[in-house]
PDB file of C-alpha atoms in Angstrom:
ATOM      1  CA  MET J   2     145.599-123.405 -57.102  1.00 40.00           C
ATOM      2  CA  LEU J   3     142.405-121.676 -58.257  1.00 41.00           C
ATOM      3  CA  THR J   4     142.882-118.620 -60.436  1.00 43.00           C
ATOM      4  CA  HIS J   5     140.365-116.210 -61.965  1.00 44.00           C
ATOM      5  CA  ASN J   6     141.886-115.682 -65.383  1.00 45.00           C
ATOM      6  CA  HIS J   7     140.606-118.747 -67.209  1.00 45.00           C
ATOM      7  CA  LYS J   8     139.307-117.841 -70.668  1.00 45.00           C
ATOM      8  CA  ILE J   9     136.383-119.557 -72.308  1.00 43.00           C
ATOM      9  CA  ARG J  10     137.345-120.479 -75.857  1.00 47.00           C
ATOM     10  CA  PRO J  11     134.851-121.341 -78.655  1.00 45.00           C
ATOM     11  CA  ARG J  12     135.394-125.068 -78.052  1.00 46.00           C
ATOM     12  CA  GLY J  13     134.763-124.463 -74.372  1.00 50.00           C
ATOM     13  CA  PHE J  14     131.430-122.812 -75.105  1.00 44.00           C
ATOM     14  CA  LEU J  15     130.450-125.779 -77.275  1.00 43.00           C
ATOM     15  CA  ALA J  16     131.368-128.120 -74.426  1.00 49.00           C
ATOM     16  CA  LEU J  17     129.286-126.075 -71.970  1.00 49.00           C
ATOM     17  CA  PHE J  18     126.379-126.059 -74.420  1.00 44.00           C
ATOM     18  CA  LEU J  19     126.526-129.857 -74.804  1.00 44.00           C
ATOM     19  CA  LEU J  20     126.877-130.229 -71.045  1.00 48.00           C
ATOM     20  CA  ALA J  21     123.697-128.241 -70.519  1.00 50.00           C
ATOM     21  CA  LEU J  22     121.872-130.398 -73.076  1.00 43.00           C
ATOM     22  CA  LEU J  23     123.056-133.563 -71.380  1.00 45.00           C
ATOM     23  CA  PHE J  24     121.033-133.202 -68.224  1.00 46.00           C
ATOM     24  CA  CYS J  25     117.909-131.423 -69.393  1.00 45.00           C
ATOM     25  CA  PRO J  26     114.928-133.823 -69.480  1.00 40.00           C
ATOM     26  CA  TYR J  27     111.914-131.589 -69.744  1.00 38.00           C
ATOM     27  CA  ARG J  28     108.165-131.537 -69.609  1.00 32.00           C
ATOM     28  CA  ALA J  29     106.039-128.397 -69.993  1.00 32.00           C
ATOM     29  CA  SER J  30     104.409-128.463 -66.582  1.00 32.00           C
ATOM     30  CA  PHE J  31     104.460-125.196 -64.685  1.00 33.00           C
ATOM     31  CA  SER J  32     102.496-123.587 -61.864  1.00 35.00           C
ATOM     32  CA  MET J  33     102.684-120.676 -59.428  1.00 36.00           C
ATOM     33  CA  ASP J  34     104.194-117.437 -60.724  1.00 43.00           C
ATOM     34  CA  ILE J  35     106.076-119.337 -63.461  1.00 44.00           C
ATOM     35  CA  GLU J  36     103.705-119.007 -66.391  1.00 42.00           C
ATOM     36  CA  GLN J  37     102.834-121.791 -68.787  1.00 43.00           C
ATOM     37  CA  THR J  38     104.560-121.589 -72.172  1.00 43.00           C
ATOM     38  CA  SER J  39     105.445-123.961 -74.980  1.00 47.00           C
ATOM     39  CA  THR J  40     109.099-123.600 -75.941  1.00 44.00           C
ATOM     40  CA  PRO J  41     110.037-125.354 -79.196  1.00 50.00           C
ATOM     41  CA  ASP J  42     113.154-127.174 -77.985  1.00 65.00           C
ATOM     42  CA  PRO J  43     113.792-126.493 -74.297  1.00 68.00           C
ATOM     43  CA  GLN J  44     117.100-128.398 -74.188  1.00 71.00           C
ATOM     44  CA  LYS J  45     118.578-126.192 -76.888  1.00 77.00           C
ATOM     45  CA  VAL J  46     117.024-123.058 -75.409  1.00 78.00           C
ATOM     46  CA  PHE J  47     118.490-123.837 -72.003  1.00 80.00           C
ATOM     47  CA  GLY J  48     121.924-124.640 -73.433  1.00 80.00           C
ATOM     48  CA  ARG J  49     121.940-121.455 -75.498  1.00 84.00           C
ATOM     49  CA  LEU J  50     120.860-119.257 -72.581  1.00 85.00           C
ATOM     50  CA  VAL J  51     123.428-120.689 -70.157  1.00 85.00           C
ATOM     51  CA  THR J  52     126.224-120.514 -72.742  1.00 84.00           C
ATOM     52  CA  ARG J  53     125.398-116.908 -73.654  1.00 86.00           C
ATOM     53  CA  ALA J  54     125.261-115.940 -69.979  1.00 85.00           C
ATOM     54  CA  CYS J  55     128.683-117.521 -69.405  1.00 85.00           C
ATOM     55  CA  GLN J  56     130.119-115.600 -72.361  1.00 84.00           C
ATOM     56  CA  LYS J  57     128.852-112.300 -70.973  1.00 86.00           C
ATOM     57  CA  LEU J  58     129.946-113.294 -67.493  1.00 85.00           C
ATOM     58  CA  GLN J  59     133.502-113.975 -68.640  1.00 83.00           C
ATOM     59  CA  ALA J  60     133.687-110.666 -70.539  1.00 86.00           C
ATOM     60  CA  GLN J  61     132.193-108.557 -67.741  1.00 83.00           C
ATOM     61  CA  ALA J  62     134.208-110.143 -64.913  1.00 82.00           C
ATOM     62  CA  LYS J  63     137.433-108.705 -66.364  1.00 83.00           C
ATOM     63  CA  LYS J  64     135.998-105.171 -66.206  1.00 85.00           C
ATOM     64  CA  ARG J  65     134.964-105.443 -62.524  1.00 85.00           C
ATOM     65  CA  PRO J  66     131.852-103.362 -63.306  1.00 85.00           C
ATOM     66  CA  LEU J  67     130.294-103.331 -59.826  1.00 83.00           C
ATOM     67  CA  LYS J  68     130.997-100.758 -57.124  1.00 80.00           C
ATOM     68  CA  LEU J  69     131.708-103.173 -54.288  1.00 83.00           C
ATOM     69  CA  LYS J  70     134.766-105.421 -54.149  1.00 87.00           C
ATOM     70  CA  TYR J  71     132.947-108.497 -52.829  1.00 87.00           C
ATOM     71  CA  LEU J  72     130.471-108.363 -55.735  1.00 88.00           C
ATOM     72  CA  ASN J  73     133.264-108.160 -58.303  1.00 87.00           C
ATOM     73  CA  ASP J  74     135.094-111.009 -56.551  1.00 90.00           C
ATOM     74  CA  SER J  75     131.958-113.174 -56.676  1.00 90.00           C
ATOM     75  CA  LEU J  76     131.526-112.332 -60.361  1.00 89.00           C
ATOM     76  CA  GLN J  77     135.124-113.324 -61.142  1.00 90.00           C
ATOM     77  CA  LEU J  78     134.881-116.584 -59.202  1.00 91.00           C
ATOM     78  CA  THR J  79     131.685-117.516 -61.050  1.00 90.00           C
ATOM     79  CA  ALA J  80     133.367-116.733 -64.384  1.00 89.00           C
ATOM     80  CA  SER J  81     136.337-118.869 -63.349  1.00 88.00           C
ATOM     81  CA  ALA J  82     134.038-121.804 -62.549  1.00 88.00           C
ATOM     82  CA  ALA J  83     132.237-121.390 -65.884  1.00 88.00           C
ATOM     83  CA  ALA J  84     135.610-121.489 -67.655  1.00 87.00           C
ATOM     84  CA  LEU J  85     136.559-124.712 -65.860  1.00 86.00           C
ATOM     85  CA  MET J  86     133.225-126.288 -66.795  1.00 86.00           C
ATOM     86  CA  ALA J  87     133.493-125.218 -70.426  1.00 81.00           C
ATOM     87  CA  SER J  88     136.987-126.650 -70.769  1.00 77.00           C
ATOM     88  CA  GLY J  89     135.838-129.979 -69.329  1.00 71.00           C
ATOM     89  CA  ARG J  90     138.320-129.796 -66.462  1.00 65.00           C
ATOM     90  CA  ASP J  91     137.857-130.785 -62.828  1.00 76.00           C
ATOM     91  CA  PHE J  92     134.257-130.198 -61.719  1.00 83.00           C
ATOM     92  CA  VAL J  93     135.364-130.404 -58.103  1.00 86.00           C
ATOM     93  CA  GLN J  94     137.563-127.346 -58.641  1.00 89.00           C
ATOM     94  CA  ALA J  95     134.691-125.595 -60.432  1.00 89.00           C
ATOM     95  CA  ARG J  96     132.388-126.269 -57.471  1.00 90.00           C
ATOM     96  CA  ALA J  97     135.053-124.941 -55.107  1.00 91.00           C
ATOM     97  CA  ALA J  98     135.089-121.686 -57.091  1.00 91.00           C
ATOM     98  CA  LEU J  99     131.286-121.524 -56.975  1.00 92.00           C
ATOM     99  CA  ASP J 100     131.308-122.094 -53.208  1.00 92.00           C
ATOM    100  CA  GLN J 101     133.717-119.175 -52.845  1.00 92.00           C
ATOM    101  CA  ALA J 102     131.500-117.045 -55.115  1.00 92.00           C
ATOM    102  CA  VAL J 103     128.454-117.740 -52.920  1.00 92.00           C
ATOM    103  CA  GLU J 104     130.494-117.070 -49.794  1.00 92.00           C
ATOM    104  CA  LYS J 105     131.384-113.646 -51.198  1.00 90.00           C
ATOM    105  CA  TYR J 106     127.808-112.896 -52.296  1.00 91.00           C
ATOM    106  CA  PRO J 107     125.098-115.294 -50.984  1.00 89.00           C
ATOM    107  CA  ALA J 108     122.461-114.001 -53.457  1.00 87.00           C
ATOM    108  CA  ASN J 109     124.525-115.132 -56.480  1.00 91.00           C
ATOM    109  CA  SER J 110     121.771-117.369 -57.879  1.00 90.00           C
ATOM    110  CA  PHE J 111     123.645-118.182 -61.099  1.00 91.00           C
ATOM    111  CA  ALA J 112     126.372-119.887 -59.053  1.00 92.00           C
ATOM    112  CA  PHE J 113     123.755-122.305 -57.684  1.00 93.00           C
ATOM    113  CA  LEU J 114     122.585-123.033 -61.232  1.00 93.00           C
ATOM    114  CA  LEU J 115     126.111-123.837 -62.448  1.00 92.00           C
ATOM    115  CA  LYS J 116     126.697-126.000 -59.395  1.00 92.00           C
ATOM    116  CA  ALA J 117     123.521-127.954 -60.170  1.00 91.00           C
ATOM    117  CA  ILE J 118     124.770-128.500 -63.736  1.00 90.00           C
ATOM    118  CA  THR J 119     128.076-129.941 -62.494  1.00 89.00           C
ATOM    119  CA  TYR J 120     126.304-132.442 -60.234  1.00 89.00           C
ATOM    120  CA  SER J 121     123.807-133.400 -62.937  1.00 86.00           C
ATOM    121  CA  SER J 122     126.570-134.023 -65.477  1.00 83.00           C
ATOM    122  CA  GLN J 123     128.153-136.475 -63.021  1.00 83.00           C
ATOM    123  CA  GLY J 124     124.867-138.317 -62.473  1.00 84.00           C
ATOM    124  CA  ASP J 125     124.246-137.016 -58.942  1.00 87.00           C
ATOM    125  CA  SER J 126     120.606-136.049 -59.479  1.00 86.00           C
ATOM    126  CA  LEU J 127     119.895-135.692 -55.749  1.00 88.00           C
ATOM    127  CA  SER J 128     122.495-132.942 -55.281  1.00 89.00           C
ATOM    128  CA  ALA J 129     121.605-131.399 -58.650  1.00 88.00           C
ATOM    129  CA  ASN J 130     117.923-131.105 -57.739  1.00 89.00           C
ATOM    130  CA  ARG J 131     118.793-129.585 -54.375  1.00 89.00           C
ATOM    131  CA  TYR J 132     120.774-126.809 -56.068  1.00 92.00           C
ATOM    132  CA  PHE J 133     118.134-126.343 -58.778  1.00 90.00           C
ATOM    133  CA  LYS J 134     115.608-125.646 -56.010  1.00 88.00           C
ATOM    134  CA  THR J 135     118.058-123.265 -54.346  1.00 88.00           C
ATOM    135  CA  PHE J 136     118.510-121.462 -57.668  1.00 90.00           C
ATOM    136  CA  LEU J 137     114.740-121.012 -58.074  1.00 87.00           C
ATOM    137  CA  ILE J 138     114.421-119.548 -54.590  1.00 84.00           C
ATOM    138  CA  GLU J 139     117.438-117.230 -54.847  1.00 84.00           C
ATOM    139  CA  SER J 140     116.501-115.968 -58.333  1.00 84.00           C
ATOM    140  CA  ARG J 141     113.031-114.722 -57.348  1.00 78.00           C
ATOM    141  CA  VAL J 142     114.329-111.149 -57.388  1.00 76.00           C
ATOM    142  CA  PHE J 143     116.250-110.035 -60.482  1.00 78.00           C
ATOM    143  CA  THR J 144     119.170-108.064 -59.045  1.00 81.00           C
ATOM    144  CA  GLY J 145     121.721-105.623 -60.431  1.00 81.00           C
ATOM    145  CA  PHE J 146     124.279-108.413 -60.132  1.00 86.00           C
ATOM    146  CA  ASP J 147     122.224-110.598 -62.503  1.00 87.00           C
ATOM    147  CA  LYS J 148     121.801-107.737 -64.980  1.00 86.00           C
ATOM    148  CA  ILE J 149     125.545-107.796 -65.674  1.00 86.00           C
ATOM    149  CA  PHE J 150     125.258-111.000 -67.722  1.00 90.00           C
ATOM    150  CA  LEU J 151     121.529-111.807 -68.058  1.00 88.00           C
ATOM    151  CA  THR J 152     118.395-109.997 -69.170  1.00 85.00           C
ATOM    152  CA  TRP J 153     115.191-110.325 -67.175  1.00 80.00           C
ATOM    153  CA  ALA J 154     113.583-112.330 -70.016  1.00 80.00           C
ATOM    154  CA  GLU J 155     116.532-114.759 -70.104  1.00 86.00           C
ATOM    155  CA  MET J 156     116.388-115.296 -66.348  1.00 86.00           C
ATOM    156  CA  ARG J 157     112.647-115.859 -66.546  1.00 83.00           C
ATOM    157  CA  GLU J 158     113.085-118.471 -69.295  1.00 85.00           C
ATOM    158  CA  ILE J 159     115.835-120.288 -67.379  1.00 88.00           C
ATOM    159  CA  ARG J 160     113.623-120.391 -64.271  1.00 87.00           C
ATOM    160  CA  LYS J 161     110.768-121.912 -66.265  1.00 85.00           C
ATOM    161  CA  ILE J 162     112.966-124.631 -67.725  1.00 87.00           C
ATOM    162  CA  VAL J 163     114.549-125.468 -64.360  1.00 88.00           C
ATOM    163  CA  TYR J 164     111.106-125.720 -62.799  1.00 85.00           C
ATOM    164  CA  GLY J 165     110.093-128.039 -65.639  1.00 84.00           C
ATOM    165  CA  ILE J 166     113.152-130.228 -64.967  1.00 85.00           C
ATOM    166  CA  LEU J 167     112.180-130.642 -61.314  1.00 86.00           C
ATOM    167  CA  GLN J 168     108.572-131.412 -62.219  1.00 83.00           C
ATOM    168  CA  THR J 169     109.684-133.987 -64.802  1.00 85.00           C
ATOM    169  CA  GLN J 170     111.794-135.773 -62.207  1.00 83.00           C
ATOM    170  CA  ASN J 171     108.900-135.688 -59.697  1.00 82.00           C
ATOM    171  CA  VAL J 172     110.869-133.604 -57.234  1.00 80.00           C
ATOM    172  CA  PRO J 173     108.517-132.453 -54.420  1.00 77.00           C
ATOM    173  CA  LEU J 174     108.266-128.674 -54.178  1.00 74.00           C
ATOM    174  CA  THR J 175     105.598-128.363 -51.480  1.00 67.00           C
ATOM    175  CA  GLU J 176     107.654-126.209 -49.109  1.00 64.00           C
ATOM    176  CA  GLU J 177     109.478-124.348 -51.857  1.00 63.00           C
ATOM    177  CA  GLU J 178     106.274-123.359 -53.690  1.00 61.00           C
ATOM    178  CA  LYS J 179     105.330-120.913 -50.953  1.00 53.00           C
ATOM    179  CA  LYS J 180     108.711-119.243 -51.236  1.00 58.00           C
ATOM    180  CA  LEU J 181     108.650-119.243 -55.035  1.00 60.00           C
ATOM    181  CA  MET J 182     105.335-117.389 -55.037  1.00 48.00           C
ATOM    182  CA  GLN J 183     106.751-114.520 -53.001  1.00 45.00           C
ATOM    183  CA  LYS J 184     107.600-111.581 -55.221  1.00 44.00           C
ATOM    184  CA  ILE J 185     109.444-109.590 -52.569  1.00 43.00           C
ATOM    185  CA  THR J 186     111.964-111.074 -50.187  1.00 47.00           C
ATOM    186  CA  PHE J 187     110.740-109.191 -47.131  1.00 52.00           C
ATOM    187  CA  LYS J 188     113.265-110.965 -44.939  1.00 50.00           C
ATOM    188  CA  ASN J 189     116.158-109.741 -47.083  1.00 49.00           C
ATOM    189  CA  LEU J 190     114.657-106.261 -47.309  1.00 57.00           C
ATOM    190  CA  LEU J 191     114.221-105.976 -43.546  1.00 57.00           C
ATOM    191  CA  SER J 192     117.709-107.291 -42.878  1.00 52.00           C
ATOM    192  CA  TYR J 193     119.040-104.752 -45.366  1.00 57.00           C
ATOM    193  CA  ILE J 194     117.274-101.875 -43.620  1.00 57.00           C
ATOM    194  CA  ALA J 195     118.636-103.109 -40.295  1.00 57.00           C
ATOM    195  CA  ALA J 196     122.193-103.420 -41.639  1.00 56.00           C
ATOM    196  CA  PRO J 197     122.589-101.496 -44.934  1.00 58.00           C
ATOM    197  CA  GLY J 198     125.659-101.751 -47.110  1.00 60.00           C
ATOM    198  CA  PRO J 199     128.390 -99.088 -46.911  1.00 60.00           C
ATOM    199  CA  GLU J 200     127.277 -97.222 -50.033  1.00 59.00           C
ATOM    200  CA  ASP J 201     123.658 -96.992 -48.823  1.00 63.00           C
ATOM    201  CA  ARG J 202     124.290 -96.131 -45.192  1.00 68.00           C
ATOM    202  CA  GLY J 203     124.479 -92.370 -45.768  1.00 71.00           C
ATOM    203  CA  LEU J 204     121.338 -92.409 -47.891  1.00 70.00           C
ATOM    204  CA  ASN J 205     119.509 -94.423 -45.260  1.00 71.00           C
ATOM    205  CA  ILE J 206     120.446 -92.036 -42.435  1.00 75.00           C
ATOM    206  CA  GLY J 207     119.606 -89.044 -44.629  1.00 75.00           C
ATOM    207  CA  PHE J 208     116.114 -90.325 -45.405  1.00 77.00           C
ATOM    208  CA  ILE J 209     115.384 -91.095 -41.758  1.00 79.00           C
ATOM    209  CA  ALA J 210     116.579 -87.631 -40.681  1.00 82.00           C
ATOM    210  CA  VAL J 211     114.629 -85.794 -43.401  1.00 81.00           C
ATOM    211  CA  ILE J 212     111.388 -87.731 -42.930  1.00 80.00           C
ATOM    212  CA  ALA J 213     111.415 -87.627 -39.117  1.00 83.00           C
ATOM    213  CA  GLY J 214     112.703 -84.046 -38.910  1.00 84.00           C
ATOM    214  CA  GLY J 215     110.367 -82.877 -41.664  1.00 82.00           C
ATOM    215  CA  ALA J 216     107.345 -84.346 -39.891  1.00 84.00           C
ATOM    216  CA  ALA J 217     108.296 -82.510 -36.683  1.00 85.00           C
ATOM    217  CA  ILE J 218     108.770 -79.195 -38.545  1.00 84.00           C
ATOM    218  CA  LEU J 219     105.442 -79.537 -40.387  1.00 81.00           C
ATOM    219  CA  LEU J 220     103.589 -80.262 -37.142  1.00 84.00           C
ATOM    220  CA  LEU J 221     105.214 -77.217 -35.547  1.00 84.00           C
ATOM    221  CA  CYS J 222     104.164 -75.087 -38.527  1.00 80.00           C
ATOM    222  CA  LEU J 223     100.582 -76.305 -38.259  1.00 78.00           C
ATOM    223  CA  PHE J 224     100.370 -75.599 -34.525  1.00 83.00           C
ATOM    224  CA  THR J 225     101.886 -72.124 -34.904  1.00 82.00           C
ATOM    225  CA  GLY J 226      99.554 -71.181 -37.768  1.00 79.00           C
ATOM    226  CA  VAL J 227     102.153 -70.773 -40.524  1.00 76.00           C
ATOM    227  CA  ASP J 228     100.669 -69.584 -43.829  1.00 74.00           C
ATOM    228  CA  PHE J 229     101.503 -72.285 -46.414  1.00 69.00           C
ATOM    229  CA  SER J 230     100.504 -69.980 -49.262  1.00 71.00           C
ATOM    230  CA  ARG J 231     103.840 -68.169 -48.807  1.00 73.00           C
ATOM    231  CA  LEU J 232     106.884 -69.289 -50.774  1.00 73.00           C
ATOM    232  CA  LEU J 233     109.177 -70.653 -48.038  1.00 78.00           C
ATOM    233  CA  PRO J 234     106.589 -72.855 -46.242  1.00 77.00           C
ATOM    234  CA  ARG J 235     105.411 -74.103 -49.634  1.00 79.00           C
ATOM    235  CA  LEU J 236     108.999 -74.980 -50.588  1.00 81.00           C
ATOM    236  CA  LEU J 237     109.512 -76.907 -47.333  1.00 80.00           C
ATOM    237  CA  LEU J 238     106.311 -78.875 -47.958  1.00 82.00           C
ATOM    238  CA  ILE J 239     107.408 -79.737 -51.514  1.00 83.00           C
ATOM    239  CA  LEU J 240     110.836 -80.843 -50.256  1.00 82.00           C
ATOM    240  CA  TYR J 241     109.193 -83.134 -47.721  1.00 84.00           C
ATOM    241  CA  MET J 242     106.948 -84.676 -50.377  1.00 83.00           C
ATOM    242  CA  ALA J 243     109.957 -85.123 -52.690  1.00 83.00           C
ATOM    243  CA  ALA J 244     111.803 -86.963 -49.915  1.00 83.00           C
ATOM    244  CA  TRP J 245     108.906 -89.402 -49.536  1.00 83.00           C
ATOM    245  CA  VAL J 246     108.713 -90.045 -53.300  1.00 83.00           C
ATOM    246  CA  SER J 247     112.477 -90.602 -53.438  1.00 81.00           C
ATOM    247  CA  TYR J 248     112.250 -92.963 -50.474  1.00 80.00           C
ATOM    248  CA  GLY J 249     109.615 -94.882 -52.440  1.00 80.00           C
ATOM    249  CA  PHE J 250     112.017 -95.270 -55.388  1.00 79.00           C
ATOM    250  CA  TRP J 251     114.672 -96.511 -52.972  1.00 76.00           C
ATOM    251  CA  ILE J 252     112.400 -99.196 -51.472  1.00 73.00           C
ATOM    252  CA  VAL J 253     111.076-100.296 -54.885  1.00 74.00           C
ATOM    253  CA  ASP J 254     114.651-100.692 -56.160  1.00 71.00           C
ATOM    254  CA  LEU J 255     115.541-102.841 -53.145  1.00 68.00           C
ATOM    255  CA  ALA J 256     112.411-104.968 -53.455  1.00 63.00           C
ATOM    256  CA  PHE J 257     111.947-105.354 -57.208  1.00 64.00           C
ATOM    257  CA  GLY J 258     114.780-103.536 -58.964  1.00 66.00           C
ATOM    258  CA  LEU J 259     114.022-100.510 -61.146  1.00 69.00           C
ATOM    259  CA  PRO J 260     113.489-101.046 -64.907  1.00 69.00           C
ATOM    260  CA  PHE J 261     115.613 -99.784 -67.822  1.00 68.00           C
ATOM    261  CA  GLY J 262     118.910-100.261 -66.006  1.00 65.00           C
ATOM    262  CA  TRP J 263     118.090 -97.627 -63.357  1.00 72.00           C
ATOM    263  CA  ASN J 264     118.958 -97.924 -59.688  1.00 71.00           C
ATOM    264  CA  ARG J 265     118.207 -95.917 -56.552  1.00 69.00           C
ATOM    265  CA  PHE J 266     121.476 -93.970 -56.800  1.00 74.00           C
ATOM    266  CA  LYS J 267     120.379 -92.545 -60.156  1.00 77.00           C
ATOM    267  CA  ALA J 268     116.641 -92.320 -59.494  1.00 77.00           C
ATOM    268  CA  VAL J 269     116.727 -90.511 -56.131  1.00 77.00           C
ATOM    269  CA  PRO J 270     118.753 -87.423 -57.230  1.00 81.00           C
ATOM    270  CA  LEU J 271     116.800 -87.206 -60.495  1.00 82.00           C
ATOM    271  CA  CYS J 272     113.497 -87.413 -58.626  1.00 80.00           C
ATOM    272  CA  MET J 273     114.495 -84.666 -56.179  1.00 80.00           C
ATOM    273  CA  ALA J 274     115.823 -82.434 -58.970  1.00 85.00           C
ATOM    274  CA  SER J 275     112.719 -82.965 -61.133  1.00 85.00           C
ATOM    275  CA  ILE J 276     110.250 -82.145 -58.359  1.00 83.00           C
ATOM    276  CA  LEU J 277     112.171 -79.034 -57.299  1.00 82.00           C
ATOM    277  CA  GLY J 278     112.608 -77.981 -60.929  1.00 84.00           C
ATOM    278  CA  LEU J 279     108.875 -78.262 -61.594  1.00 84.00           C
ATOM    279  CA  PHE J 280     108.120 -76.354 -58.387  1.00 82.00           C
ATOM    280  CA  PHE J 281     110.354 -73.419 -59.339  1.00 85.00           C
ATOM    281  CA  LEU J 282     109.041 -73.382 -62.910  1.00 85.00           C
ATOM    282  CA  ALA J 283     105.484 -73.213 -61.556  1.00 81.00           C
ATOM    283  CA  GLU J 284     106.462 -70.365 -59.215  1.00 80.00           C
ATOM    284  CA  LEU J 285     108.142 -68.443 -62.046  1.00 82.00           C
ATOM    285  CA  TRP J 286     105.113 -68.947 -64.282  1.00 83.00           C
ATOM    286  CA  ALA J 287     102.735 -67.715 -61.561  1.00 76.00           C
ATOM    287  CA  ALA J 288     104.982 -64.710 -60.837  1.00 73.00           C
ATOM    288  CA  ALA J 289     105.211 -63.835 -64.534  1.00 76.00           C
ATOM    289  CA  GLN J 290     101.437 -64.042 -64.953  1.00 73.00           C
ATOM    290  CA  ASP J 291     100.913 -61.865 -61.893  1.00 69.00           C
ATOM    291  CA  PHE J 292     103.541 -59.328 -62.998  1.00 69.00           C
ATOM    292  CA  PHE J 293     102.107 -58.842 -66.486  1.00 71.00           C
ATOM    293  CA  ARG J 294      98.481 -58.792 -65.359  1.00 71.00           C
ATOM    294  CA  PRO J 295      97.009 -55.271 -65.833  1.00 75.00           C
ATOM    295  CA  VAL J 296      96.545 -53.311 -62.579  1.00 72.00           C
ATOM    296  CA  GLU J 297      93.448 -51.397 -61.631  1.00 73.00           C
ATOM    297  CA  LYS J 298      93.166 -47.691 -62.266  1.00 77.00           C
ATOM    298  CA  GLY J 299      95.043 -45.670 -59.658  1.00 77.00           C
ATOM    299  CA  TYR J 300      97.582 -48.449 -58.991  1.00 82.00           C
ATOM    300  CA  LYS J 301     101.071 -49.158 -60.249  1.00 81.00           C
ATOM    301  CA  ARG J 302     103.558 -52.046 -60.045  1.00 77.00           C
ATOM    302  CA  CYS J 303     106.300 -51.992 -57.419  1.00 80.00           C
ATOM    303  CA  ARG J 304     109.642 -52.177 -59.225  1.00 72.00           C
ATOM    304  CA  HIS J 305     111.039 -54.347 -56.411  1.00 72.00           C
ATOM    305  CA  CYS J 306     108.436 -57.088 -55.890  1.00 75.00           C
ATOM    306  CA  GLY J 307     105.874 -56.452 -58.648  1.00 72.00           C
ATOM    307  CA  ALA J 308     102.940 -55.995 -56.264  1.00 76.00           C
ATOM    308  CA  ALA J 309     100.100 -53.604 -57.156  1.00 80.00           C
ATOM    309  CA  THR J 310     100.502 -50.447 -55.056  1.00 80.00           C
ATOM    310  CA  PRO J 311      98.502 -47.172 -55.019  1.00 81.00           C
ATOM    311  CA  LYS J 312     100.192 -44.547 -57.190  1.00 77.00           C
ATOM    312  CA  LEU J 313     100.263 -42.014 -54.382  1.00 74.00           C
ATOM    313  CA  SER J 314     102.040 -44.371 -51.946  1.00 78.00           C
ATOM    314  CA  LEU J 315     105.662 -43.616 -51.088  1.00 77.00           C
ATOM    315  CA  GLU J 316     106.427 -47.248 -50.234  1.00 83.00           C
ATOM    316  CA  CYS J 317     105.195 -50.647 -51.415  1.00 84.00           C
ATOM    317  CA  THR J 318     102.429 -52.130 -49.300  1.00 78.00           C
ATOM    318  CA  GLU J 319     103.956 -55.614 -49.746  1.00 76.00           C
ATOM    319  CA  CYS J 320     107.749 -55.307 -49.500  1.00 79.00           C
ATOM    320  CA  ARG J 321     107.797 -51.935 -47.657  1.00 77.00           C
ATOM    321  CA  LYS J 322     110.490 -50.571 -49.945  1.00 79.00           C
ATOM    322  CA  LYS J 323     110.514 -47.000 -51.227  1.00 76.00           C
ATOM    323  CA  LEU J 324     109.028 -46.484 -54.678  1.00 66.00           C
TER     324      LEU J 324
END
């Protein structure tokens, strides 16, 4: 029975490293968005990258660091398969774990890579190449799931080496090249917008309500001649602009992933708070400048609103309060 608590021991990592070296014929021949580089010893580089990723994967899987259960389950199943591979045990059982990992989370590109390694180590180059191609396609977008155990630079290097393997073995990539050149998986993005995950559903509905409702309110204000130089209309306009900027962060995170470990759940509140904070600071600065500006002769400042009012007036001409 398959369990998720296999531990990768130092000998296991050595075995996984040697296993990765075993199948890695390589020639520096790249095209498309995979840039041309000259790596000193690609077999060793590949083995080191895969082994290091498996180490991190095994350590992180125990912590269940992701918010959603199915993502953590996929992570644990992938770690379990890596442990089976490292210990040199049944590759069939390892592939079964990887199949379950992909079933839990179809965008788990690293599972396809490990599955390709198992087939290649058994001499089944046809199946190995099929899963190498699948890995290249699925790893076009560097996701938060990948960040748990890989850096962007490591993923990029692995993709280059895998592409080199396929080129060396004269594997045709005519159809796949078009997909590999796509930077954004529009199909996945559109399907996400149509059926968002549970944690994003509220944010999605909120954005739609704010953007659609805000547009209607702004049009109404324009038709009714609202003065946008006043504080409240100005605040509503700033809020609407902040919603659009935040929505942009949300889409960019879905399409590319935000840098420096950020995600839309951190970026959106910070963006809204920053824009509103700057707006209120600007208003306070303008009010302070206006309040301390000298008034003309025969005028005085209203103690309620700070407006310049004739000295002989009994009430403020702006706020209509008694002086």
